[in-house]
Coordinates of C-alpha atoms and ligand atoms in Angstrom, one line a residue:
Chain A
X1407 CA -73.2 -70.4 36.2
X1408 CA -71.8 -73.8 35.5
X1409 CA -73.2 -75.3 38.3
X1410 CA -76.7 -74.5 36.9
X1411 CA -75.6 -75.4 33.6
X1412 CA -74.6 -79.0 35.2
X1413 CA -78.0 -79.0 37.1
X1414 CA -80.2 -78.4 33.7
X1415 CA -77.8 -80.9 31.7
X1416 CA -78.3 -83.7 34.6
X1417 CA -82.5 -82.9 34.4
X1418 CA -81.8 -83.6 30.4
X1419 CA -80.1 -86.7 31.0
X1420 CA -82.3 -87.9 33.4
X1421 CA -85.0 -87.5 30.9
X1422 CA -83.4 -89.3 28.6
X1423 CA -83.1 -92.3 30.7
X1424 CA -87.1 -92.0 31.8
X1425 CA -87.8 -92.3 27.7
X1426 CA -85.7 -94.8 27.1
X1427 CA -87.4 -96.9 30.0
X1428 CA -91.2 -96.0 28.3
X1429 CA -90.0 -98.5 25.3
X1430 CA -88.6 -100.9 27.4
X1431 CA -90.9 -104.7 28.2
X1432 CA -93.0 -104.7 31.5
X1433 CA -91.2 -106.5 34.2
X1434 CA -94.4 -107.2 35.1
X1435 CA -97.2 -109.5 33.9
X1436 CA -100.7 -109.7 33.3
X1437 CA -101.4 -111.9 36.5
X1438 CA -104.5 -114.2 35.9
X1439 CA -104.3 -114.9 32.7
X1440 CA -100.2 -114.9 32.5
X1441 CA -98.6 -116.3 35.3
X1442 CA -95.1 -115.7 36.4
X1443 CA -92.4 -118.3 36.2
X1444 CA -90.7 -118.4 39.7
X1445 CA -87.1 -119.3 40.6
X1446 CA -86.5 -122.9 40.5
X1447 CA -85.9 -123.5 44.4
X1448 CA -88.8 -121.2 45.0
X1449 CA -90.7 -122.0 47.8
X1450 CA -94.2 -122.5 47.4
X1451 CA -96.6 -124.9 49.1
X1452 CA -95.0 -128.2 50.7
X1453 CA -95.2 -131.6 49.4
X1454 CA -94.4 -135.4 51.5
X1455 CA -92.5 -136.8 48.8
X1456 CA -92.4 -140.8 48.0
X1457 CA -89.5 -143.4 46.9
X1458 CA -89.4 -144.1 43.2
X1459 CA -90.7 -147.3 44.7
X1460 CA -94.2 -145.6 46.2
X1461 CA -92.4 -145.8 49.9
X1462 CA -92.9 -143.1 52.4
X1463 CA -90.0 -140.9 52.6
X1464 CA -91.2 -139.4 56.2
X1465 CA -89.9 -141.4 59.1
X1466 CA -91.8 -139.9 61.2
X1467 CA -88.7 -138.3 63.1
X1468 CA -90.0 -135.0 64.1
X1469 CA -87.2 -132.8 63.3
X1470 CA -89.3 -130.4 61.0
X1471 CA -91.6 -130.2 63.9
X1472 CA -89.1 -129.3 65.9
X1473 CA -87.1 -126.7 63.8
X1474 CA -90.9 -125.0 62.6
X1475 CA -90.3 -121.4 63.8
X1476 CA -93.5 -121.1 63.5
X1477 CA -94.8 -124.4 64.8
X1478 CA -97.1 -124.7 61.3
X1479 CA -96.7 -128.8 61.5
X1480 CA -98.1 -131.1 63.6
X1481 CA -96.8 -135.2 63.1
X1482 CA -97.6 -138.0 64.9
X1483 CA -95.7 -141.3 64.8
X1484 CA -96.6 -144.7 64.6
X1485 CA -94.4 -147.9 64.2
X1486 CA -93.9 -149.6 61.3
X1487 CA -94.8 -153.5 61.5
X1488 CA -93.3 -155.9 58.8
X1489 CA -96.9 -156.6 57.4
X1490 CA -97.8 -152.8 57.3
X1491 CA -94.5 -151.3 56.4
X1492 CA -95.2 -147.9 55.5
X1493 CA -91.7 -146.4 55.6
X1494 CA -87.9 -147.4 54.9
X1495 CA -87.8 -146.6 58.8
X1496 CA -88.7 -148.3 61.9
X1497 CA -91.3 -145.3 62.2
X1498 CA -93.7 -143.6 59.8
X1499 CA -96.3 -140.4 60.0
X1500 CA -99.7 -142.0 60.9
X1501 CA -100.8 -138.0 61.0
X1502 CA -99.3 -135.3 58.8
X1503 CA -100.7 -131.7 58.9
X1504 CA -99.4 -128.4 57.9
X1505 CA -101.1 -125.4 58.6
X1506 CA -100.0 -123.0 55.2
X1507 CA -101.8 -120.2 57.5
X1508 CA -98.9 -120.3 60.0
X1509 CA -96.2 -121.2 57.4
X1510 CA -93.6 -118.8 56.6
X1511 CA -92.3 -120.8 53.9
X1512 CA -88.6 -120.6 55.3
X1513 CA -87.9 -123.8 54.2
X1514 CA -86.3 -125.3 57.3
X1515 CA -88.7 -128.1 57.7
X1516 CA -86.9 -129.2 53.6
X1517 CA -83.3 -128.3 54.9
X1518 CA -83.8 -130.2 58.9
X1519 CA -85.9 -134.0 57.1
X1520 CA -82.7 -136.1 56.9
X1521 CA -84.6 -138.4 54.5
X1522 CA -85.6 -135.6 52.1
X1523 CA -89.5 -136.1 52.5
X1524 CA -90.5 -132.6 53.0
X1525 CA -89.8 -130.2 50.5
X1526 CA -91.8 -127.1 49.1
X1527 CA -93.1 -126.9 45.8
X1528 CA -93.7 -124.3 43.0
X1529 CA -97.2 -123.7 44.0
X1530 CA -98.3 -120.2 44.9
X1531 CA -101.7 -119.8 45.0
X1532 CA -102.6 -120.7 48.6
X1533 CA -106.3 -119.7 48.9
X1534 CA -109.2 -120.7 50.4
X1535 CA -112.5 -119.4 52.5
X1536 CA -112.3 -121.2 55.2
X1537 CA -109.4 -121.5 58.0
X1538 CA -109.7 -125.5 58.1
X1539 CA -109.4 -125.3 54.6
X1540 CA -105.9 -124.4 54.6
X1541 CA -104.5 -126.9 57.3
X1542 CA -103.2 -129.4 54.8
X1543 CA -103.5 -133.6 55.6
X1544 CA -101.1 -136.2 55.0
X1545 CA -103.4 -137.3 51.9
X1546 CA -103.1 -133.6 50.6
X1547 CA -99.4 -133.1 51.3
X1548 CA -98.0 -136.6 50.2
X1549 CA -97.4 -136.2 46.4
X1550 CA -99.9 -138.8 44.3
X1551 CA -97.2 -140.7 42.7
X1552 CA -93.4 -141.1 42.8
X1553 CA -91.8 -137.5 41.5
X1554 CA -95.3 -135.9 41.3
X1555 CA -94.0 -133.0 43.2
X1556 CA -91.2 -132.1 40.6
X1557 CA -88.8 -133.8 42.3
X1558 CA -86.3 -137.1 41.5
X1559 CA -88.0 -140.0 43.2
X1560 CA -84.4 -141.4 43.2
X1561 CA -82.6 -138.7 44.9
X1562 CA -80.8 -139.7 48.2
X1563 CA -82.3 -137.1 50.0
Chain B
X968 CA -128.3 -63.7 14.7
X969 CA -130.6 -66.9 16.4
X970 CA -128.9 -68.7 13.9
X971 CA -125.3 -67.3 14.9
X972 CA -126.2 -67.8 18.9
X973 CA -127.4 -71.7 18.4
X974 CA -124.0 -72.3 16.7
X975 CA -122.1 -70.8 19.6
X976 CA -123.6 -72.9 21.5
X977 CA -123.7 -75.7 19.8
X978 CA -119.7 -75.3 19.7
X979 CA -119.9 -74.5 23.1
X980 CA -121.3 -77.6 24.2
X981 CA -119.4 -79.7 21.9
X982 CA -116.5 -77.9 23.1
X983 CA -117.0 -78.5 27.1
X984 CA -117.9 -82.0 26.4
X985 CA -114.6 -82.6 24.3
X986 CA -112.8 -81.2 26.8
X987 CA -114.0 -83.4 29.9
X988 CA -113.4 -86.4 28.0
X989 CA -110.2 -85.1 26.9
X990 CA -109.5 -84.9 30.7
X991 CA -111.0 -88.0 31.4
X992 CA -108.8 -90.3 29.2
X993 CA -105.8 -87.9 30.4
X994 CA -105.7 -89.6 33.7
X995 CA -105.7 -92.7 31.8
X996 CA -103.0 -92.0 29.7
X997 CA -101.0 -90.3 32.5
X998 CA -101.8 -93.6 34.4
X999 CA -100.9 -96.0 31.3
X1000 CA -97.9 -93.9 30.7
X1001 CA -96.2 -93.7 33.9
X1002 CA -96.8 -97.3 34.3
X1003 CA -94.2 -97.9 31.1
X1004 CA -92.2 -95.6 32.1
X1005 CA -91.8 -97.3 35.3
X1006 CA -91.5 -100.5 33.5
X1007 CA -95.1 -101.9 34.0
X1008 CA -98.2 -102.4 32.4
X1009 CA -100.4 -100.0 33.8
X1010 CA -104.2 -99.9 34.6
X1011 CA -105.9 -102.5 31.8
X1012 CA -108.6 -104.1 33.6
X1013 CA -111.9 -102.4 32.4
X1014 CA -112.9 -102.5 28.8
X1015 CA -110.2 -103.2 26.0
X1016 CA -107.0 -101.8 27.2
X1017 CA -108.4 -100.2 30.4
X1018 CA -110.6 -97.9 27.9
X1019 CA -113.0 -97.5 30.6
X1020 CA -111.5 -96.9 33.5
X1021 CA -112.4 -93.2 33.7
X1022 CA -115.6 -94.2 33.3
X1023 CA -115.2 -96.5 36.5
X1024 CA -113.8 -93.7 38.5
X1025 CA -116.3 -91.4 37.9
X1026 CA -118.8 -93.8 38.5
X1027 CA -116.9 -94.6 41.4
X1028 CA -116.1 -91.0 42.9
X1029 CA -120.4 -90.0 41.8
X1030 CA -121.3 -92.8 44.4
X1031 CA -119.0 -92.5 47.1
X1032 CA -119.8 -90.2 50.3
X1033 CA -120.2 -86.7 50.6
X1034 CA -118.6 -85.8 53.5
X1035 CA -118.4 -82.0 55.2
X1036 CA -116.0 -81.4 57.7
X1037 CA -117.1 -80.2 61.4
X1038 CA -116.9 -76.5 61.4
X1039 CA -116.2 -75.6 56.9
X1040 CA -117.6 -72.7 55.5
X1041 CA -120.4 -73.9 53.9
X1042 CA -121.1 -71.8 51.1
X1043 CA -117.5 -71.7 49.8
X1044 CA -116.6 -75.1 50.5
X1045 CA -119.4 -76.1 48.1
X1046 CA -118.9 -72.8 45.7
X1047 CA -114.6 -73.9 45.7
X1048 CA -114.2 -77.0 43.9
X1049 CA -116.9 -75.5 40.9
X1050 CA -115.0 -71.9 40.9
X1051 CA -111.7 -74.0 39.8
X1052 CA -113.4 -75.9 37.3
X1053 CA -115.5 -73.5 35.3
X1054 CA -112.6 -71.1 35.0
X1055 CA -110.6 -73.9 33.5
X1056 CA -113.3 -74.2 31.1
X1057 CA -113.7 -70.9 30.5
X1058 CA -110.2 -70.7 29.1
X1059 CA -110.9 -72.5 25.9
X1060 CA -113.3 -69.9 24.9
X1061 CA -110.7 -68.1 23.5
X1062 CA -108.3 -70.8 22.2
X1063 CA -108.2 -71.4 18.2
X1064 CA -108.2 -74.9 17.4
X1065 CA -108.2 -73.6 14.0
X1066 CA -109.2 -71.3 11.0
X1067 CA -112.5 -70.3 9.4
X1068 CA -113.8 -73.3 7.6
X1069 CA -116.9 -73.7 5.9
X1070 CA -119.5 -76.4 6.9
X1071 CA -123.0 -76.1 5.0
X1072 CA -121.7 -73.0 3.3
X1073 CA -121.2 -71.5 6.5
X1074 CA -118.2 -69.6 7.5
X1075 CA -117.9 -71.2 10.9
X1076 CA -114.5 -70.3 13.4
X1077 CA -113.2 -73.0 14.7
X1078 CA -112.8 -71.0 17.9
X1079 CA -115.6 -69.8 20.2
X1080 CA -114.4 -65.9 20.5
X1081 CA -111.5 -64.0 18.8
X1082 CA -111.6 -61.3 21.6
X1083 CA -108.9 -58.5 20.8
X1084 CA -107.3 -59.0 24.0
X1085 CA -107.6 -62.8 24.4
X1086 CA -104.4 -63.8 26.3
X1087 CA -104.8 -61.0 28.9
X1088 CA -108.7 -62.8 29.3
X1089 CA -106.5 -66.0 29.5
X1090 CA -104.3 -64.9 32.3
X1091 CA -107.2 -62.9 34.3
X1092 CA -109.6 -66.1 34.0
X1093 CA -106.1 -68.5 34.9
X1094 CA -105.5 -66.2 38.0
X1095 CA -109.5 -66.3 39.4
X1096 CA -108.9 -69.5 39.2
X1097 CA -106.3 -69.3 42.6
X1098 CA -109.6 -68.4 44.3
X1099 CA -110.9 -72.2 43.9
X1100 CA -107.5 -73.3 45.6
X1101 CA -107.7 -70.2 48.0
X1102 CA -111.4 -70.4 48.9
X1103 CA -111.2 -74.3 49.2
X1104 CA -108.0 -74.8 51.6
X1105 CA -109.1 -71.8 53.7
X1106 CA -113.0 -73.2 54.1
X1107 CA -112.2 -76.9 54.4
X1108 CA -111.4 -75.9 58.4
X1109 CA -108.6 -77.9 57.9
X1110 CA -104.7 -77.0 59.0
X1111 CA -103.2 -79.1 56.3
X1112 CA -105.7 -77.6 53.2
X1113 CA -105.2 -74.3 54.7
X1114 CA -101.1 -74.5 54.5
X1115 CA -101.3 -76.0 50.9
X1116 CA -103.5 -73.4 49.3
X1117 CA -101.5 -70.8 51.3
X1118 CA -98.3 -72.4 49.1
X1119 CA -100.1 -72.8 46.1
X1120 CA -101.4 -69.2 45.9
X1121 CA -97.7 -68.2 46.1
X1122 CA -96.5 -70.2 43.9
X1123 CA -99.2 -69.1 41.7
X1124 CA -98.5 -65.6 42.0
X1125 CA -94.8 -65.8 41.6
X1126 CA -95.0 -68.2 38.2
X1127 CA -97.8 -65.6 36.4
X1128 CA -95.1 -63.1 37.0
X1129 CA -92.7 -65.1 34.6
X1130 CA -95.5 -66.4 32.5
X1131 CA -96.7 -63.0 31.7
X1132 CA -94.0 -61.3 31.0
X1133 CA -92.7 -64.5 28.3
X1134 CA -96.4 -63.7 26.8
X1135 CA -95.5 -60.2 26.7
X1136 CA -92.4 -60.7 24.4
X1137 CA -94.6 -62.9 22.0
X1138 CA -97.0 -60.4 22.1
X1139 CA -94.5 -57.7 21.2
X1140 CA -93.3 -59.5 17.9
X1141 CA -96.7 -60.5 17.6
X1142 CA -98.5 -56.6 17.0
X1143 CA -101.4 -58.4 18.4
X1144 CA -103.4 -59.6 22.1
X1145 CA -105.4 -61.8 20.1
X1146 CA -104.9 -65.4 20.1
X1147 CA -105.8 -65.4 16.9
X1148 CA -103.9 -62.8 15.4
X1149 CA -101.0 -64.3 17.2
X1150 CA -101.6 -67.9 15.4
X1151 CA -101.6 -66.4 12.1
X1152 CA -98.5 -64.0 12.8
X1153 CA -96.9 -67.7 13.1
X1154 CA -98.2 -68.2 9.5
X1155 CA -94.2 -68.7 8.3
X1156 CA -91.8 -68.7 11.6
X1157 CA -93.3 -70.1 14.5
X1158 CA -92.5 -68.0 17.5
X1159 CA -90.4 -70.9 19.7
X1160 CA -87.7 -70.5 16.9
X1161 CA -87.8 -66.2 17.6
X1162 CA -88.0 -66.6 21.1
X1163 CA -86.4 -69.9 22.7
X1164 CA -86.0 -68.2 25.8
X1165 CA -89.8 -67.2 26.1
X1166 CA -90.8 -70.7 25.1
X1167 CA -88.3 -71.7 28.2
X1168 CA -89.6 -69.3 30.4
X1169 CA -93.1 -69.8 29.5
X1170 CA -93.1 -73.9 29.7
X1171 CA -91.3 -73.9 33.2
X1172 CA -93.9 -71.3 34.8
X1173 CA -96.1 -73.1 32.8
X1174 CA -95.7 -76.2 34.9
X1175 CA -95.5 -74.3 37.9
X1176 CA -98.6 -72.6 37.1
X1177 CA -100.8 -76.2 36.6
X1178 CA -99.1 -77.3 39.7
X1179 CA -97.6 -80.5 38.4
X1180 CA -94.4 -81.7 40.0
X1181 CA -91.7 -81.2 39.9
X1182 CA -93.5 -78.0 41.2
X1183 CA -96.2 -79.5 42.9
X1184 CA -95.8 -78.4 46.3
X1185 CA -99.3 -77.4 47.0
X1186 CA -100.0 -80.9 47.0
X1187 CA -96.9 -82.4 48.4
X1188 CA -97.9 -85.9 49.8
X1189 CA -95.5 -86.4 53.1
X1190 CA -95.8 -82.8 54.0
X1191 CA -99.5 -81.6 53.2
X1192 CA -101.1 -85.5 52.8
X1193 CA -102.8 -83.9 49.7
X1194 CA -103.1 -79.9 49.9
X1195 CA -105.6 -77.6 49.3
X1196 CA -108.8 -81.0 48.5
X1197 CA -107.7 -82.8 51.7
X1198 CA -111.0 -82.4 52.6
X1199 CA -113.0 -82.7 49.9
X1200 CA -114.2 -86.1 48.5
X1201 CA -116.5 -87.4 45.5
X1202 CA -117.6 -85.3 43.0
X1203 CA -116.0 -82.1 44.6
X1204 CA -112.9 -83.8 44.5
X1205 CA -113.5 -85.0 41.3
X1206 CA -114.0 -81.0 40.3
X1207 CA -110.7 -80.5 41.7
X1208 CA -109.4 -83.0 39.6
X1209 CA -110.7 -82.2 36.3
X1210 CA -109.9 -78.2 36.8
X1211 CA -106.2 -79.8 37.4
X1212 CA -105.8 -82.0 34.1
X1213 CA -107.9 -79.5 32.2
X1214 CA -105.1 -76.6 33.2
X1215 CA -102.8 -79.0 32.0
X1216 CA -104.5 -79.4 28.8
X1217 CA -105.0 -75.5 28.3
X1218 CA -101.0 -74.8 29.1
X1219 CA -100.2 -77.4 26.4
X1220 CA -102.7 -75.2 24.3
X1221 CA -101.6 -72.1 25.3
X1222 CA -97.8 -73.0 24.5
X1223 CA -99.2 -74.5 20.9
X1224 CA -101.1 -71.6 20.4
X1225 CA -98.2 -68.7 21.6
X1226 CA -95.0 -70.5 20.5
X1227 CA -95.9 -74.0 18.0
X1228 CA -97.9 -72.0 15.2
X1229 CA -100.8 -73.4 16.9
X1230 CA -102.9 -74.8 13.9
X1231 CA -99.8 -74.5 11.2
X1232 CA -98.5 -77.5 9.7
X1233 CA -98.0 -78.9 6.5
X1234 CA -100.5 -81.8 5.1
X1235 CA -102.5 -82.5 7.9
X1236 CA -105.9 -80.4 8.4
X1237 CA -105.4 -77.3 10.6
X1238 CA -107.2 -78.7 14.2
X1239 CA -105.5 -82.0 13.6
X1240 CA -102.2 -80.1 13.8
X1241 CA -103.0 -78.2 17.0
X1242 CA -104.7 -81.2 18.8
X1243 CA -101.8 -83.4 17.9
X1244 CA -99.6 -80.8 19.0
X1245 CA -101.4 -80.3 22.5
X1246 CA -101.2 -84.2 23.0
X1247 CA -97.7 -84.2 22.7
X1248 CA -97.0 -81.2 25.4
X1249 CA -99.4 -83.4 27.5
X1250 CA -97.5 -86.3 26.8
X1251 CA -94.2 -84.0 27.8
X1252 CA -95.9 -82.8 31.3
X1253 CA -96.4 -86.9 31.9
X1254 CA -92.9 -87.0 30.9
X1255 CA -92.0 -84.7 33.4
X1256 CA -93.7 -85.8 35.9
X1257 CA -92.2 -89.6 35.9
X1258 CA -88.6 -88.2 35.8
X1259 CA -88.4 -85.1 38.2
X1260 CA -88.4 -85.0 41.5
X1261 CA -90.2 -82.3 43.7
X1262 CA -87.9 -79.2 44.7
X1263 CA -87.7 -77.4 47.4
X1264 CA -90.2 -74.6 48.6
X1265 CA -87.5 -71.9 48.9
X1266 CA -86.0 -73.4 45.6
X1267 CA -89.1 -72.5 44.1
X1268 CA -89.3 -69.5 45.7
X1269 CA -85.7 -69.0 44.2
X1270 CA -86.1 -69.7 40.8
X1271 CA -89.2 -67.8 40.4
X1272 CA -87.9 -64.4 41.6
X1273 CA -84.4 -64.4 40.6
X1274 CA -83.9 -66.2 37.9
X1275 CA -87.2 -66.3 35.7
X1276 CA -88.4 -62.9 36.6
X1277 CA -84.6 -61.3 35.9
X1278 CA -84.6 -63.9 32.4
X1279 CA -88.2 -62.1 31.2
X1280 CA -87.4 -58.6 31.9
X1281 CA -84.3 -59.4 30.1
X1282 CA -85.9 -61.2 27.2
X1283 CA -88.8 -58.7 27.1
X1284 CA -86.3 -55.6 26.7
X1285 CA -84.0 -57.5 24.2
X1286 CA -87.1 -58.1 22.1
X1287 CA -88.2 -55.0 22.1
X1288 CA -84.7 -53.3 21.5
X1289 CA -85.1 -55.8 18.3
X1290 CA -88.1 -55.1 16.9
X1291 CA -87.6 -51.0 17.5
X1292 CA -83.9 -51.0 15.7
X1293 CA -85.1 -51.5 12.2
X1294 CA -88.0 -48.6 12.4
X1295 CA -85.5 -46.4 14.1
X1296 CA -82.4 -46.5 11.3
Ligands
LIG720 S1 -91.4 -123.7 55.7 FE1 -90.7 -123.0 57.6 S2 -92.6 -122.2 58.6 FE2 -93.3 -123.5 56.9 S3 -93.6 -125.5 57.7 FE3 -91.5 -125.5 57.0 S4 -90.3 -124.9 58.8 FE4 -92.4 -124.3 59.2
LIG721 S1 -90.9 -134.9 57.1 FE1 -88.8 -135.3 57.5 S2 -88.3 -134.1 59.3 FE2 -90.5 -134.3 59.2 S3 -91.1 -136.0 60.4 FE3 -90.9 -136.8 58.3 S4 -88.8 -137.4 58.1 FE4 -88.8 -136.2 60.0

């Protein structure tokens, strides 16, 4: 007898719970027209980020090539000459792609680049109709001006 | 008496088509309700505030492919789905939403029939309604249909049993089978303050009876994929459907109508009371639903037959004992 008395107050109190949540806010939002704020280290869509001073922060080194697991970037290096110095290095990225198609967006390429050039953005809404569309060039990726991509231009890395 | 026949139907009509839109924006509200209850918005993409969104789905289910299954039984699986429905229907023909008024110095009913017998009409028309479920699962040639109408007539069967015999102890302190009658007995006391226990009884086989979970077994997703309309898609479906919310709406009626004081209540005009009344039983099947989770099929089994059979016979007995002690001394 008391355990069916238990079992009816425990369907009461679970009731009450359910109609306190009906007057609670949405955790969600409207999408289009109100867009969710994400985390601050959230990682969105990548960004080659410059030198307060407009300099390249790639050096063309590779390393976020390497650690891709899933081999989304393709670099190529080229040398920096003292008339056409592109980078702080000795080497710079002549080409620059990421594929956001075969990105993960685990955020090793940002944690491997020991100058801090790569990091990923805020951005979410990676869409487009066509495959090519979505394998992003250097001119896409590198941020327009110094801090453009949210982050300090002055940082060390 | 032409005059008398065009206003039955007239209220007949008006009735069937308030009663389908009623359904309609049901699902909606079940749908906009159980999104806050789960702490999200909720479908509000067509019209202002989602507003048309039953409209979309029925446009939606009209258009979409009738399909027949290899080997059904044709004639039932077509007559199935429109069995269920028109008996829900049928139930509101004896339902008051309220008392006599007077439109163009008319006395006009605000129910369709006050047959002397109405809730045993209720209960014979509720139970012919098992044959849509029945007739569907078994001609549907389908293992999964056949297994959840199998369930569902049980169920059915069991629940009535409990349901009846709450309806018999309101009837009892009633004097009177007729719905209307029974209303106006409730003119001063309504019956869920006499009879608690009934109104327990009666709300709990009352859910079981519309198969809504936590009783709704017949349609138990990971068992059954969807029960007795596996097979059936668009508009028959859509039968199905309405026949389900429908039920709904004529158990919140019926528990208004038996235990609430159906259209009694102070300020308010009489079918305002009972149709604000009804909404808020249908709000507390929604309720229900977003809180409890399914039981068991020999739970169900359980607390059919040996505790809400043993509860009515009890109640039934100790009402009558009641309402003979007076007379006798
Ligand atoms: S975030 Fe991960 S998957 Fe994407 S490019 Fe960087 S390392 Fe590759
Ligand atoms: S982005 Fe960083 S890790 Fe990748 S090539 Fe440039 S400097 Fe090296």
């Amino acid at each position: 007898m008391t355990r069916y008395a238990t079992q009816a107050l425990a369907m009461v109190k679970g009731l009450a719970v359910t109609f306190r949540y009906l007057f609670r806010r949405p955790v969600t939002v409207a999408y289009p027209e109100e867009k969710p704020r994400v985390a601050a280290r959230y990682k969105g869509r990548h960004w080659l980020t410059l030198y307060a001073d407009g300099m390249e922060r790639c050096v063309g080194c590779e390393l976020c090539v390497i650690v891709c697991p899933s081999q989304a970037i393709y670099v190529k290096a080229a040398e920096n000459t003292p008339d056409h110095q592109v980078s702080k290095g000795e080497r710079y990225a002549e080409i620059f792609q990421i594929n956001e198609l075969r990105c993960i967006f685990c955020g090793f390429c940002e944690e491997a680049c020991p100058t801090g050039a790569i990091v990923l953005g805020h951005e979410y809404e990676l869409a487009g109709y066509t495959r090519d569309s979505l394998i992003y060039t250097k001119e896409m990726l590198t941020e327009p001006y110094p801090g453009a991509s949210g982050r300090d231009p002055r940082r060390e890395i | 008496m032409p005059g008398e026949i065009g206003i039955m139907a007239l209220k007949s009509a008006f009735l069937v088509f308030l009663l389908l839109t009623a359904c309609a924006y049901m699902t909606l509200l079940e749908r906009r309700m159980l999104g806050r209850f789960q702490v999200r918005i909720g479908p509000n993409r067509v019209g202002p505030f989602g507003l048309l969104q039953p409209l979309a789905d029925g446009i939606k289910l009209l258009v979409k492919e009738d399909f027949v299954p290899r080997g059904a039984d044709l004639l039932v699986y077509w007559l199935a789905p429109g069995l269920s429905m028109v008996t829900a229907l049928l139930v509101y023909a004896v339902i008051p939403f309220g008392p006599e008024v007077r439109i163009f110095g008319r006395e006009v009913p605000l129910y369709l029939a006050d047959v002397n017998v109405g809730i045993l009409l209720v209960l014979a028309i509720s139970s012919l309604g098992v044959y849509g479920i029945v007739l569907g699962g078994w001609s549907a040639n389908n293992k999964y249909a056949l297994l959840g109408s199998l369930r569902s007539t049980a169920q059915l069967i069991s629940y009535e049993l409990a349901l009846g015999l709450a309806v018999i102890s309101v009837v009892l302190q009633a004097g009177s089978l007729s719905l209307v009658e029974i209303v106006k007995a409730q003119e001063r006391v309504w019956f869920v303050v006499t009879q608690p226990v009934a109104f327990l009884l009666f709300f709990i086989a009352g859910v079981a009876e519309t198969n809504r979970s936590p009783f709704d077994l017949p349609e138990a997703e990971h068992e059954l994929i969807a029960g007795y309309h596996i097979e059936y898609g668009g508009f028959k479906f859509a039968m199905y459907y309405v026949a389900e919310y429908i039920n709904v709406v004529t158990m919140s009626a019926l528990a208004v109508t038996l235990f609430w004081g159906g259209w009694h209540g102070p300020w308010l005009p009489a079918p305002l009371w009972f149709l604000l009344k009804v909404f808020g039983f249908v709000s507390v099947f929604i309720w229900i639903r977003a809180t409890l989770p399914r039981v068991r099929y020999d739970q169900l089994m359980a607390l059919g037959w040996k505790v809400l059979v043993p509860l009515g016979v009890a109640n039934v007995l100790a009402t009558a004992v009641v309402m003979v002690l007076p007379k006798g001394m």
